[in-house]
Each structure stands twice: as structure tokens, then as C-alpha cells.
XYZ file of C-alpha atoms in Angstrom:
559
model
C -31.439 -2.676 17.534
C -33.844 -4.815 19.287
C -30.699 -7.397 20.379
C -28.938 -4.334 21.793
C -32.270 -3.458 23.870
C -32.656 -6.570 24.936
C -28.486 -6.180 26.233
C -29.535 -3.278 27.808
C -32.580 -4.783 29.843
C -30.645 -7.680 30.879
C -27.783 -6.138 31.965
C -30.093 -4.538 34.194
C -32.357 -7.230 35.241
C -28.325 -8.623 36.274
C -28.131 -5.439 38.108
C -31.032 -6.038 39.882
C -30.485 -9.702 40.574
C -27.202 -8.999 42.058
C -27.525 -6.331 44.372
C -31.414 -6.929 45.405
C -31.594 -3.122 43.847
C -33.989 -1.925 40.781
C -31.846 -0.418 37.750
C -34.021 2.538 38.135
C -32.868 3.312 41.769
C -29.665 2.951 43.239
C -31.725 2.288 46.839
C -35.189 1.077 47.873
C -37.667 0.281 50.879
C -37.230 -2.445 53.216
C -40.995 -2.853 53.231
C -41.619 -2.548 49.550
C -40.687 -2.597 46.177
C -40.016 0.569 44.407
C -42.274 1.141 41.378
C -43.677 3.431 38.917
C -47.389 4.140 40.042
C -48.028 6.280 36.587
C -46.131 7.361 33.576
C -48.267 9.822 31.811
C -46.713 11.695 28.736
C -47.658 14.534 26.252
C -46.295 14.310 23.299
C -47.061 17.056 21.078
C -45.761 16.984 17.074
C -44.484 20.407 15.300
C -45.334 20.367 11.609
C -41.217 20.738 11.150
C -40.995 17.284 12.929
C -39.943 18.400 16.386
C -41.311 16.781 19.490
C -42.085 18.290 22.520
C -42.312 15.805 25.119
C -44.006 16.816 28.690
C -44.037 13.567 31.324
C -45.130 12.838 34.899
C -43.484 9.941 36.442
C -45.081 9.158 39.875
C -42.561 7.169 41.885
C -43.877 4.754 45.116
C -40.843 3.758 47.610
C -38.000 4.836 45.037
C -34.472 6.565 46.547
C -31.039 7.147 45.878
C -30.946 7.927 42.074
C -33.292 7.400 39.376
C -32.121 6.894 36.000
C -34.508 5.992 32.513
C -34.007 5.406 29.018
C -34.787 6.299 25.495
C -33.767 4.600 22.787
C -32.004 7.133 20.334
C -30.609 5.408 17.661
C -32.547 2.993 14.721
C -29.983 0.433 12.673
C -31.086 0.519 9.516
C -30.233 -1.283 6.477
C -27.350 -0.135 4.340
C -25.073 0.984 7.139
C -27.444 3.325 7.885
C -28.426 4.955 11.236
C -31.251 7.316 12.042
C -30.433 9.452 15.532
C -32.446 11.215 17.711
C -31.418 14.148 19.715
C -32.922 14.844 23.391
C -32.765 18.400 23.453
C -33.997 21.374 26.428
C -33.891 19.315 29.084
C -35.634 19.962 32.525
C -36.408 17.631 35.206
C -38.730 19.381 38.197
C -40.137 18.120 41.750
C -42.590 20.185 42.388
C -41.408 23.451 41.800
C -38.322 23.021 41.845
C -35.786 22.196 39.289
C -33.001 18.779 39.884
C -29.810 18.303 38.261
C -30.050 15.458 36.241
C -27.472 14.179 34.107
C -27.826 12.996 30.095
C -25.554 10.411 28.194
C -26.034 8.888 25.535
C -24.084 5.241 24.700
C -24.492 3.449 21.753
C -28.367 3.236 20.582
C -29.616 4.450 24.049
C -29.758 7.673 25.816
C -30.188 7.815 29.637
C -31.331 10.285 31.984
C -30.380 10.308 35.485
C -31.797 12.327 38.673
C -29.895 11.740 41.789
C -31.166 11.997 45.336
C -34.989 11.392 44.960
C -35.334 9.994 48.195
C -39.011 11.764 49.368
C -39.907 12.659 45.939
C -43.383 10.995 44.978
C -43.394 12.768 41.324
C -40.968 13.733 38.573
C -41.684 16.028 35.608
C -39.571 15.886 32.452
C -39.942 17.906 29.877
C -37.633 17.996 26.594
C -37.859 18.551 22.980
C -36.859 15.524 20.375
C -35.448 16.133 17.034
C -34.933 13.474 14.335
C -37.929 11.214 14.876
C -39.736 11.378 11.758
C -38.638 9.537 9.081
C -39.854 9.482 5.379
C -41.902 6.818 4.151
C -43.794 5.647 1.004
C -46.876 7.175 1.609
C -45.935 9.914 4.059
C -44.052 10.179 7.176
C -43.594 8.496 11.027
C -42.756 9.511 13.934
C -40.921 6.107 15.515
C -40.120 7.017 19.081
C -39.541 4.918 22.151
C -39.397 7.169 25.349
C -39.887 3.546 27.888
C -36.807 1.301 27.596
C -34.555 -0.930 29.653
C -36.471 1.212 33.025
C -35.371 -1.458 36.063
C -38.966 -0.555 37.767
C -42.535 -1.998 37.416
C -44.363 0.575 35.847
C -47.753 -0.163 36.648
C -49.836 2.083 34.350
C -48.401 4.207 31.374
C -50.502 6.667 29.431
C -49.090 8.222 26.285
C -51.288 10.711 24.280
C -50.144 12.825 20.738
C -51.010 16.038 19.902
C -50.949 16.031 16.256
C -52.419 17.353 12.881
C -54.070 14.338 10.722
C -53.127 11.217 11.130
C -52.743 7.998 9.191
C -52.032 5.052 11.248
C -50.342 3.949 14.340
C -49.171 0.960 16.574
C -47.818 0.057 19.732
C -45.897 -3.065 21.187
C -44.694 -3.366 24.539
C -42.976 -6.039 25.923
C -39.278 -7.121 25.412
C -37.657 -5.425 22.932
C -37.245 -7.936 20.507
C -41.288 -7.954 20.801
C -44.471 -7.760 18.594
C -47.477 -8.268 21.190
C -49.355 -4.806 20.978
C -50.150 -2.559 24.058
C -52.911 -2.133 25.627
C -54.768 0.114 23.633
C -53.462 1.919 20.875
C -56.188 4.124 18.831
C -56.679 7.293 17.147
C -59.145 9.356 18.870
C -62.115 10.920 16.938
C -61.843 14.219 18.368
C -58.069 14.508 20.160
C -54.934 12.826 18.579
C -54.060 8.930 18.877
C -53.971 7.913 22.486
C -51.433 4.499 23.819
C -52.138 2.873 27.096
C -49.850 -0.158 28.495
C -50.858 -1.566 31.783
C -48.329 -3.686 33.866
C -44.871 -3.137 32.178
C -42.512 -5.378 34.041
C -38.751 -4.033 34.625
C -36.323 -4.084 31.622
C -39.652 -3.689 28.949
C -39.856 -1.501 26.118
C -43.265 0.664 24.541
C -42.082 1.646 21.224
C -44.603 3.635 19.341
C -45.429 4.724 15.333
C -47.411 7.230 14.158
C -47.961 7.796 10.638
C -49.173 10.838 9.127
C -50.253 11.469 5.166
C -48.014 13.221 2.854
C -47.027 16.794 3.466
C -48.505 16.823 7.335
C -45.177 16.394 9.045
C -41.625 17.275 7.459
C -39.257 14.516 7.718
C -36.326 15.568 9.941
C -34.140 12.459 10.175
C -30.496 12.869 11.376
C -28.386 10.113 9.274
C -25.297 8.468 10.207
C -23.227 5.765 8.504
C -21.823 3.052 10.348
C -18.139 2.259 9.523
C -17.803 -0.325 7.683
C -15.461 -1.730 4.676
C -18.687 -2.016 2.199
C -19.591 1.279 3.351
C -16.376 3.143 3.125
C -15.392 1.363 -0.187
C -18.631 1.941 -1.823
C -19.441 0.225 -5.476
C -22.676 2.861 -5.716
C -22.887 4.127 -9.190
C -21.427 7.501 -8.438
C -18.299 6.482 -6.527
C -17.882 3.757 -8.974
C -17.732 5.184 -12.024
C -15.243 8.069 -10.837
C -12.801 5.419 -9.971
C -12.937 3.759 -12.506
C -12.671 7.136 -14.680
C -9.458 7.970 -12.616
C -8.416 4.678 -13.142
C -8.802 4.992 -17.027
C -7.548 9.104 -17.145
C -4.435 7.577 -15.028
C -3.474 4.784 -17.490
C -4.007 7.215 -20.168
C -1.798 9.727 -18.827
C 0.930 6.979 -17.853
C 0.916 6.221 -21.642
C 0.860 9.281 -23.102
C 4.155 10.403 -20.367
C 5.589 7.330 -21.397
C 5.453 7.510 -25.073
C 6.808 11.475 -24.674
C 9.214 10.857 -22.133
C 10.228 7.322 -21.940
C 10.106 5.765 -25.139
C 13.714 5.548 -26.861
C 14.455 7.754 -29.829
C 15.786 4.728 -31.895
C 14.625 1.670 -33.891
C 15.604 -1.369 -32.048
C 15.129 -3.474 -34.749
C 17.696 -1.816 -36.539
C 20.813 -3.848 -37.393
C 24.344 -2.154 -38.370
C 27.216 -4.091 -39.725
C 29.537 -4.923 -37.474
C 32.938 -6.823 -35.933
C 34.933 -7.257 -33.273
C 37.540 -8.374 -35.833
C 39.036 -6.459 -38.947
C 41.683 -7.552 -41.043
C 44.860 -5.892 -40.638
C 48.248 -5.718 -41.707
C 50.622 -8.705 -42.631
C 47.114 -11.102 -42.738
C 46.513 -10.676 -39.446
C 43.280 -10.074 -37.758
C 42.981 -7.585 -35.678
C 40.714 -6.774 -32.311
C 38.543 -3.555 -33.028
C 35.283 -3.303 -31.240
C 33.019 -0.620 -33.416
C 33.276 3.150 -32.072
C 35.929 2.423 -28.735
C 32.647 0.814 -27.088
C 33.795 -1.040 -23.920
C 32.114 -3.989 -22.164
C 30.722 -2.127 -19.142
C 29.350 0.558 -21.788
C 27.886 -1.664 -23.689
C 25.909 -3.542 -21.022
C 24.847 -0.094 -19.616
C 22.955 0.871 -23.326
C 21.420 -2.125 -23.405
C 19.553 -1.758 -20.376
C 20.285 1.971 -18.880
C 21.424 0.756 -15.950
C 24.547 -0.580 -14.089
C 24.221 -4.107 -13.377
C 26.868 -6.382 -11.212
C 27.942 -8.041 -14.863
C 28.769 -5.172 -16.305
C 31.769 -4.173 -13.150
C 32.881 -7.607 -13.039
C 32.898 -7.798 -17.086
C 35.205 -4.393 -17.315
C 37.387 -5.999 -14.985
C 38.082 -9.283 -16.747
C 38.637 -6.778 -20.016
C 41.311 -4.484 -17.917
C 43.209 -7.691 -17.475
C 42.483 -8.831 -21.020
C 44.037 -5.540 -22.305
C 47.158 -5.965 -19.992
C 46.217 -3.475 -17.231
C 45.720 -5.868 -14.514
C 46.825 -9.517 -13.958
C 44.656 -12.040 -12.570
C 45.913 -14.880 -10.122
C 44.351 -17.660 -8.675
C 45.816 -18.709 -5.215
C 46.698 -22.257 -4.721
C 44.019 -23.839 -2.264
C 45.068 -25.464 0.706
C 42.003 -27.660 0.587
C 39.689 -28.944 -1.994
C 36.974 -27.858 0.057
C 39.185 -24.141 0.512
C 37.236 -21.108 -0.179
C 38.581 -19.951 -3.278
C 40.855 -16.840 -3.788
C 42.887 -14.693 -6.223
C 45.077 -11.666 -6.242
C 44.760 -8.496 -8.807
C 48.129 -6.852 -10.037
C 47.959 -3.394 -11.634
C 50.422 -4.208 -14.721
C 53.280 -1.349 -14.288
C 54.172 -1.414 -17.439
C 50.858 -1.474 -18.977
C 49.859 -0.515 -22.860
C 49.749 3.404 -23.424
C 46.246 3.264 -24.838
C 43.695 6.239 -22.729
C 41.423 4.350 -20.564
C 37.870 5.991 -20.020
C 37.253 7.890 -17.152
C 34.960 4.830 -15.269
C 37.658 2.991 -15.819
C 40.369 5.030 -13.749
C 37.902 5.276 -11.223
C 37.541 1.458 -11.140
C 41.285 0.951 -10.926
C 41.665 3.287 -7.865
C 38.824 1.709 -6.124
C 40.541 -1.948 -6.481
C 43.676 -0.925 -5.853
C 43.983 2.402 -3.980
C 47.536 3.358 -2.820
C 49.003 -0.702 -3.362
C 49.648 -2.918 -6.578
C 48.337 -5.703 -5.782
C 45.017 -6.737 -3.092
C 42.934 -10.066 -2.626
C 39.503 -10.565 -4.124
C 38.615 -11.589 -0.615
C 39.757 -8.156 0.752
C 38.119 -5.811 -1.806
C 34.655 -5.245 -0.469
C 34.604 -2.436 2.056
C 37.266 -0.189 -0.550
C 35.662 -0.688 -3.563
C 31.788 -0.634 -2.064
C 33.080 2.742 -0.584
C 33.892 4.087 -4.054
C 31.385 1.788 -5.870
C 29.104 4.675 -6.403
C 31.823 7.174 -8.110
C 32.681 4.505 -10.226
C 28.928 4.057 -11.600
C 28.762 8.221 -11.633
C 31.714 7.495 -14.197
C 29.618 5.418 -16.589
C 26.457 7.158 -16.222
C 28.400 9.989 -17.578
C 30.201 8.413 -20.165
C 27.213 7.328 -21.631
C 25.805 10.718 -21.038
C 28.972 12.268 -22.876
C 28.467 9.768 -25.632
C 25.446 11.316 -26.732
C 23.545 7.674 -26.173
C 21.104 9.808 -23.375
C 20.008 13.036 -22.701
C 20.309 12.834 -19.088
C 21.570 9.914 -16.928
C 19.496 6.981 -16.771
C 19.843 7.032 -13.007
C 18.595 9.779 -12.390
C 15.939 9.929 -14.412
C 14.308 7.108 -12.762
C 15.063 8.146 -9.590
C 13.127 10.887 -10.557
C 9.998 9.542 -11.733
C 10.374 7.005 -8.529
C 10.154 9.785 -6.221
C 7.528 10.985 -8.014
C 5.465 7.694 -7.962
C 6.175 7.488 -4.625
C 4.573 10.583 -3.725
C 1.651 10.585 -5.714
C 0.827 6.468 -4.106
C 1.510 8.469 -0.819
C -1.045 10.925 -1.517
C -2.876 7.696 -2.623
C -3.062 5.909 0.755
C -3.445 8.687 2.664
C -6.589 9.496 0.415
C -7.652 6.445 1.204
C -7.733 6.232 5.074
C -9.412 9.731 4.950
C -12.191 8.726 2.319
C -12.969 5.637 3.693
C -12.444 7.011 7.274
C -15.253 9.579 6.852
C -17.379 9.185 3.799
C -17.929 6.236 0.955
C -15.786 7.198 -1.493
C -12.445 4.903 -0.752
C -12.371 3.541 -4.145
C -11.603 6.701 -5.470
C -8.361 6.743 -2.891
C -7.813 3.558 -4.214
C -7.973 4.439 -7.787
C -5.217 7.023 -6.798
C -3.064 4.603 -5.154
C -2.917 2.345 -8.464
C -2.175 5.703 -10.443
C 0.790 6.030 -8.467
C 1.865 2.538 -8.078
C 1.749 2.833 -12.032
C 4.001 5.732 -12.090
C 6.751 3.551 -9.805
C 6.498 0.803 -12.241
C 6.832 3.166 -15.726
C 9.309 5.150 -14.044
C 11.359 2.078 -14.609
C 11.503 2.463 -18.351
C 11.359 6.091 -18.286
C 15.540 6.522 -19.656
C 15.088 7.090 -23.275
C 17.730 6.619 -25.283
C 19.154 9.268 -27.836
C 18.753 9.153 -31.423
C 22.762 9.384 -31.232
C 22.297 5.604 -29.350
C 20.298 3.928 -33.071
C 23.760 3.388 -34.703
C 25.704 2.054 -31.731
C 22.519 -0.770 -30.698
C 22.591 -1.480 -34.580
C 26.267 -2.799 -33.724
C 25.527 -4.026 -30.601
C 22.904 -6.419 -32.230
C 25.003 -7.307 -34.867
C 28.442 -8.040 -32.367
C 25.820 -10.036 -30.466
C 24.877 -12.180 -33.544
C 28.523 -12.580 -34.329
C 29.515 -13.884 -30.345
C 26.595 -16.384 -30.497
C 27.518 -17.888 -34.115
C 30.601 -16.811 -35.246
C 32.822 -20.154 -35.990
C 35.428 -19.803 -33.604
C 37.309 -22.090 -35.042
C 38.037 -19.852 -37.808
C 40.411 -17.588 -36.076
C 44.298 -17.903 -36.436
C 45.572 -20.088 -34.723
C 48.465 -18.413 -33.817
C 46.124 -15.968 -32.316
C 43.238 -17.959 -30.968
C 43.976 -17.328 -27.107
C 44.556 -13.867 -27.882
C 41.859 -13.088 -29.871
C 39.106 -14.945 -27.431
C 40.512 -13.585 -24.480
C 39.730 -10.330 -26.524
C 35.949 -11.011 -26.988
C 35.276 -13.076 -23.746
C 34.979 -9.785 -21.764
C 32.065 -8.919 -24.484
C 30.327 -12.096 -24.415
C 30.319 -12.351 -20.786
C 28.001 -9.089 -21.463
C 26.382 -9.803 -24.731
C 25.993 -13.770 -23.942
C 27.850 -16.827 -25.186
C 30.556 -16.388 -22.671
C 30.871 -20.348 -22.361
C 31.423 -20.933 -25.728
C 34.465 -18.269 -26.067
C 35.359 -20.139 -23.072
C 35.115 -23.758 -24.405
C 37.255 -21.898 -27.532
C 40.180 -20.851 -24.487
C 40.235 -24.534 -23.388
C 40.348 -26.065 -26.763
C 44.103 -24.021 -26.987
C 45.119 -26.393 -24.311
C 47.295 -29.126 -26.537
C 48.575 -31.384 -23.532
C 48.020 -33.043 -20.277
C 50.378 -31.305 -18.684
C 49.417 -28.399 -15.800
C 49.168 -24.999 -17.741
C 49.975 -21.477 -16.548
C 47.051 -20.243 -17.722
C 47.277 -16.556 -19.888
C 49.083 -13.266 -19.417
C 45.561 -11.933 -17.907
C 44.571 -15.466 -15.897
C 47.028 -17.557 -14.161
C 46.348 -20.614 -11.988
C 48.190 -22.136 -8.818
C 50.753 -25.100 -8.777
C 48.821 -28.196 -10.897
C 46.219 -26.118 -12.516
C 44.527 -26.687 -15.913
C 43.020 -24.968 -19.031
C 40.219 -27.412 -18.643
C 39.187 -25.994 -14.471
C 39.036 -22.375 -16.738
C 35.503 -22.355 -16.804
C 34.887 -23.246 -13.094
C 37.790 -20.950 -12.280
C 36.432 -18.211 -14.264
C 32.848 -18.767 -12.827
C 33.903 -18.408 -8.930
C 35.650 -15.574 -10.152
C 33.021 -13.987 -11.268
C 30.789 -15.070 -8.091
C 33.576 -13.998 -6.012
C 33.749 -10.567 -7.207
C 30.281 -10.067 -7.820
C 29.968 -10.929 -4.134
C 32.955 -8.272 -3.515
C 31.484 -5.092 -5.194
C 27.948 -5.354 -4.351
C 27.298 -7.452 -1.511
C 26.788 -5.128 1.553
């Protein structure tokens, strides 16, 4: 406060020094100074802690307009503030009454009259409220009526009216100063008198007077400064409620999760299962448990639609001899790879699943036959039908209650709204009281909710059997002993379960298995699903099969 006083004084003393003007006067004398003859004021102190203030302020050579000070505002520690209201203001010249004008900036209040040209005496009267302040032992009345004035005052008399009183002092000076006024004293038969004698311009009298307990009621005003350790408070009160909602909220997130979002299945559980069966004539045949289909299976794995899981039902349309695969010959060996996609017209009678119609008319559309390189803006513009399609097989499947979509983007929105609610809690706690942690607390409730809502899609009791197989097909693509297969029907039979492992994992050794089929150096064509160009080899498969994958990756979900 002092430092701020002292901003105030100089900033008038700068005044002063600048224009050859007094900060209490806007105009002066050309044959003397303007000063303050005598400030005499009457202070008298309710019981409730109100002070009435009466002053006389005889002015000597002072025009134009005349402006003083009262500091109004005490920095405390803590962020706190005490204020002091100047209330019932009335400024007379003799019997008549002046406009004057009140403002109050920052820790000071001023008080201007204009015009006092001619006027040899001013009389303020005005009532205080907030000055007295509770102490150990009692209460004070801290009040500083002379501050930052830009006049000599050359004798100031300040006398209390006042029940009993305990102790007081005075220092006058600069504002950051401790050397005491005049006289300062408590009067035997009246109430404590101050005297200061010679108060140069920009100088402060601040005054205490103390009074024994239950004399004068306290009536501080209080006011927090803004301030992050203020508004984000780690008091006892404001701490242990966030930390409660904190606590409640994790609970709660648990509890919804273990209700809502946790599946209905072991997933431990293991269920006997094969790709292959034997069948007729010794010969084995392809039968993935229960119809599932690569971009199903990847979907109940992790309930959602990934890239792999498109690009992998792809690869098994062409597998099953709905769609042909062929890579373009490159006209450099630094040429962007390409490849062209054939719907098969002639293609096996066996009932394709719904997604997978869907996924054919979004490649293909009205032709037979389109580049990788051309797909993106036909199939990204049916992209989302085709996911509708799985999300409701799976659906129809029993595997989920309700679409794993949707059920997240439920409990997303919901997240979303509740770390909304969160913020905006925040900014108005911290804004106007101490309690941001508790907005805070909210926040991380809701950010909580976003991240759960994730795992929310629980899976059906329906879904136990199926992930049994799932586990088990996985097992059997990872270790199975490829070599074991027919060889008459090695390609075949790989080709079969490459779609899966590309899925499940293991994809490079079914493809390693593919290459192994290739029995000379000379170029191959490749299979009925995957051809290559002009000079093309089983052994560039892998590469091929990876850019292919990159490619159409890139294709379907690149935007």
C-alpha cells in the first residue's frame, strides 16, 4: 500500500514540477505559493464503527480546483483487502454548498472542488464506513484522511471523539514512513488528540486508534484480490470437496463402467476351433467357424471399424473370386504404384453379407473395373454406409446390444458436456470466489467420462462363444505348420486364411507360405485373386501386397 502512496505522491510532486502548479490546485498566485494555513478535523467514532468526519481546510493563495485524498483501501496479507467507503458527502464555503466530485482509483479516493478561486475556507463533512478492523485484543480504527495533498499544509489538528480507548499512533511523513507526528496522545478528559506541524506536499498522516474489546464493533468491508492462489484455493474446506468430487467421480466412472461397459463374456475363454475341416475325397476344406468374415471379426475384437478391417474384406472378396486384383506394370522403378479391381461376372453363388454389397457398390458403382488410385472420393462418399453395414451385422449377430458406435458416441457427448460444464465452472469459481478446484475437480470428472466412454461397447453374452474361436483361429494362424497343408492346395488354401491373418496377425508368414509355391525363376502370373505386370514375381508378393494395402488404406480413409 505504502509503494502505491508513494506512486501517488510522486506522480504529483511530477505534476507539480512540470507545470510550476501544486497537485492540490489546478492555478496559483504569482506572488505566492498556495498552501494549507490549517487542517483541523473532528472525527467522531459510533459504537457500530461508523465515522463521522467534520474538517476545516483554510486555503492561502489557492484557485482553480482543489482536489485531496484519502487512502481507502489496506493490502493485506492473503489476498486480502479491507475498503473504506466515503459516504454523505458535503463540501460548504461559508454557507453555501460546492459541487465537488468523488472517485475513487485503486487504494485512493479523491475529492475534488472546482472553482475556489476567493475561497479562504472549505468545510467537509462525510461519514466513513469500514475503518475498524478486528484485532487480538480489541479493535482499530486505521484511517488516513491526509494523503498524496500537492500543498504545504502548515499546521494539521486531528482530534477523536470516542468511548475508551486503548492505544494510538501517528506517523507522518512519506508514506512508506515510520517517524511519528507531532504529538499524538490520549487526552485525560476528551478523546486522543494528533497534531503534525509542517507537512510538505505529497505527505501522508495515517492514524490508529485502538479501543478494548467490545467498545467499537468491527465493520470491515473485505475484498479478495484476484489471484491464481486465491481463486484456486488449497484451504481445508475447498480442498477436501475436490478432492471428495474427485473420489465420488472415479467411483461413479467405475461403478457405470462395470454396469454398462464391461463385456458380458469371459475373455479368457478358449473354444475349439479351425479354419480347416476335413472333407470329402481327403481333402481339406476352408470353413471359418459360424460364416465369421474378416472385417467381422476385426470389428468384435475391438468394437470398432478400423482401416485393416476394409482393406482385409477386400483382399478376402478377391480371395473368394468376387473381385480380381491387378497390379499395373510401372513405367518407372521409382513409378507410384497402381492396380485395377475387376468385379468377377461370373462370380461363386455363395450370399455375401449385407457390408459386403455395400462395399462392392462403393468400389465399383455403375463400372466393372476402377483404379486404386481413383477410388477415394466414391468410396469415402459411401464409406460411412458401408461401416453402418457392419455395425449392424454385428448388431444382428447378437455379439452387441446396440452398436458400438453409437454407444460411444454417446457417452462422448456426454463427457463432453459434463467437462463443458467443467470449465465453465471453473472460470466462474475462480472468477468470483476461491473455490476453482472444485471446477477443476469437475473438469477431470468429465474428462474421465470421454476416456471410459471409449470402452463403454459391451459385448453380448451371445459374443463368449465366437471370441472363444477367435482366440483359438488366432493361435492356429500364428503356429499352425503351414507346411502341412496339401500341396496341391497350398496357394489355395493360404490365399484362404491370408485375409484372416492380415486381421488376426501373422499375415507375413501366410505370405512367406504363398511365395514358397513359387517352384522357378521364371516371372509368375501371380493367383486368380492377385496378378502382377509383365516380369513380375511370387517373391515382390509381399512388397506388392504391402503397397497394396498402403495404397488402399490411403484410398478409403484418407480425406
Amino acid at each position: 500500500m505504502r509503494l502505491r502512496l508513494l506512486g501517488v505522491s510522486l506522480c504529483a510532486l511530477g505534476f507539480l514540477a512540470l507545470t510550476g502548479v501544486h497537485a492540490g490546485a489546478t492555478a496559483g498566485s504569482a506572488t505566492a505559493d498556495p498552501v494549507v494555513t490549517n487542517y483541523d478535523s473532528e472525527i467522531r467514532v459510533d459504537r457500530d464503527g461508523l465515522l463521522k468526519v467534520s474538517e476545516t481546510w483554510k486555503l492561502s493563495n489557492v484557485t482553480g480546483t482543489f482536489t485531496r485524498f484519502l487512502v481507502t483501501r489496506d493490502h493485506l496479507q492473503d489476498d486480502v483487502d479491507h475498503v473504506q467507503k466515503i459516504e454523505d458527502l458535503q463540501v460548504k464555503a461559508g454557507d453555501g454548498v460546492l459541487k465537488s466530485e468523488q472517485t475513487t482509483d485503486g487504494d485512493i479516493t479523491s475529492i475534488a472542488v472546482a472553482d475556489v478561486a476567493g475561497v479562504t475556507q472549505l468545510d467537509f463533512t462525510y461519514t466513513v464506513r469500514g475503518a475498524v478492523a478486528k484485532t487480538l485484543n480489541g479493535t482499530e480504527v486505521r484511517f488516513a484522511p491526509l494523503t498524496g495533498l500537492g500543498l504545504t499544509i502548515q499546521d494539521a489538528n486531528i482530534t477523536y471523539s470516542t468511548p475508551e480507548v486503548s492505544h494510538v499512533s501517528c506517523f507522518a511523513g512519506a508514506p512508506d514512513s515510520n517517524t511519528p507526528c507531532t504529538l499524538a496522545q490520549i487526552g485525560e478528559t476528551a478523546g486522543p488528540t494528533f497534531q503534525q506541524q509542517g507537512l510538505p506536499p505529497g505527505n501522508t498522516v495515517r492514524m490508529t486508534v485502538g479501543f478494548p474489546d467490545g467498545e467499537i464493533a468491527a465493520n470491515s468491508i473485505v475484498e479478495y484480490r484476484k489471484s491464481l492462489k486465491r481463486s484456486f484455493s488449497t484451504d481445508t474446506a475447498q480442498l477436501i470437496t475436490a478432492l471428495l468430487v474427485l473420489l465420488l467421480g472415479a467411483v461413479a466412472l467405475l461403478v457405470l463402467y462395470r454396469l454398462r461397459g464391461r463385456d458380458q463374456v469371459d475373455p479368457r475363454r478358449v473354444v475349439p476351433a479351425s479354419l480347416f475341416s476335413l472333407g470329402q475325397d481327403a481333402r481339406i476344406d476352408f470353413t471359418p467357424p459360424a460364416g465369421l468374415r474378416p472385417g467381422e471379426v476385426g470389428t468384435l475384437i475391438d468394437e470398432r471399424i478400423d482401416p485393416v478391417d476394409v482393406t482385409a474384406t477386400i483382399i478376402d472378396l478377391a480371395v473368394r473370386g468376387h473381385i480380381s486384383i491387378t497390379e499395373l506394370e510401372h513405367d518407372t522403378e521409382y513409378s507410384r504404384p497402381d492396380w485395377e479391381l475387376k468385379r468377377i461376372a461370373n462370380a461363386p453363388a455363395e450370399e455375401l453379407q449385407r457390408y459386403e454389397n455395400v462395399l462392392v457398390r462403393a468400389i465399383f458403382g455403375d463400372t466393372d473395373s476402377v483404379l486404386v488410385s481413383e477410388l477415394g472420393k466414391q468410396v469415402r462418399a459411401n464409406l460411412g454406409e458401408v461401416q453402418d453395414a457392419l455395425y449392424d451385422g454385428v448388431v444382428k449377430r447378437g455379439w452387441f446390444t446396440e452398436r458400438p458406435d453409437r454407444t460411444r458416441s454417446l457417452w462422448a457427448t456426454i463427457g463432453i458436456g459434463v467437462t463443458a460444464v467443467g470449465v465453465i465452472l471453473t472460470v466462474v469459481l475462480a472468477l468470483f470466489s476461491s473455490w476453482g478446484l472444485l471446477g477443476l475437480a469437475v473438469t477431470a470428472v468429465g474428462i474421465g467420462l470421454i476416456v471410459i466412454g471409449r470402452h463403454m461397447p459391451a459385448k453380448a453374452p451371445a459374443a463368449g462363444r465366437v471370441l472363444g474361436q477367435v482366440a483359438a483361429i488366432r493361435g492356429e494362424l500364428l503356429e499352425m505348420d503351414v507346411s502341412e497343408l496339401p500341396t496341391d492346395q497350398h496357394a489355395e488354401l493360404c490365399s484362404r486364411a491370408l485375409p484372416y491373418a492380415v486381421v488376426l496377425g501373422g499375415s507375413e508368414r501366410w505370405i512367406d507360405a504363398l511365395v514358397a509355391t513359387d517352384a522357378s525363376d521364371d516371372e509368375d502370373e501371380g493367383f486368380h485373386w492377385y496378378r502382377g505386370p509383365r516380369g513380375w514375381h511370387l517373391q515382390y508378393l509381399p512388397d506388392s501386397l504391402r503397397n497394396l494395402t498402403t495404397n488402399l488404406t490411403g484410398a478409403l480413409f484418407t480425406r
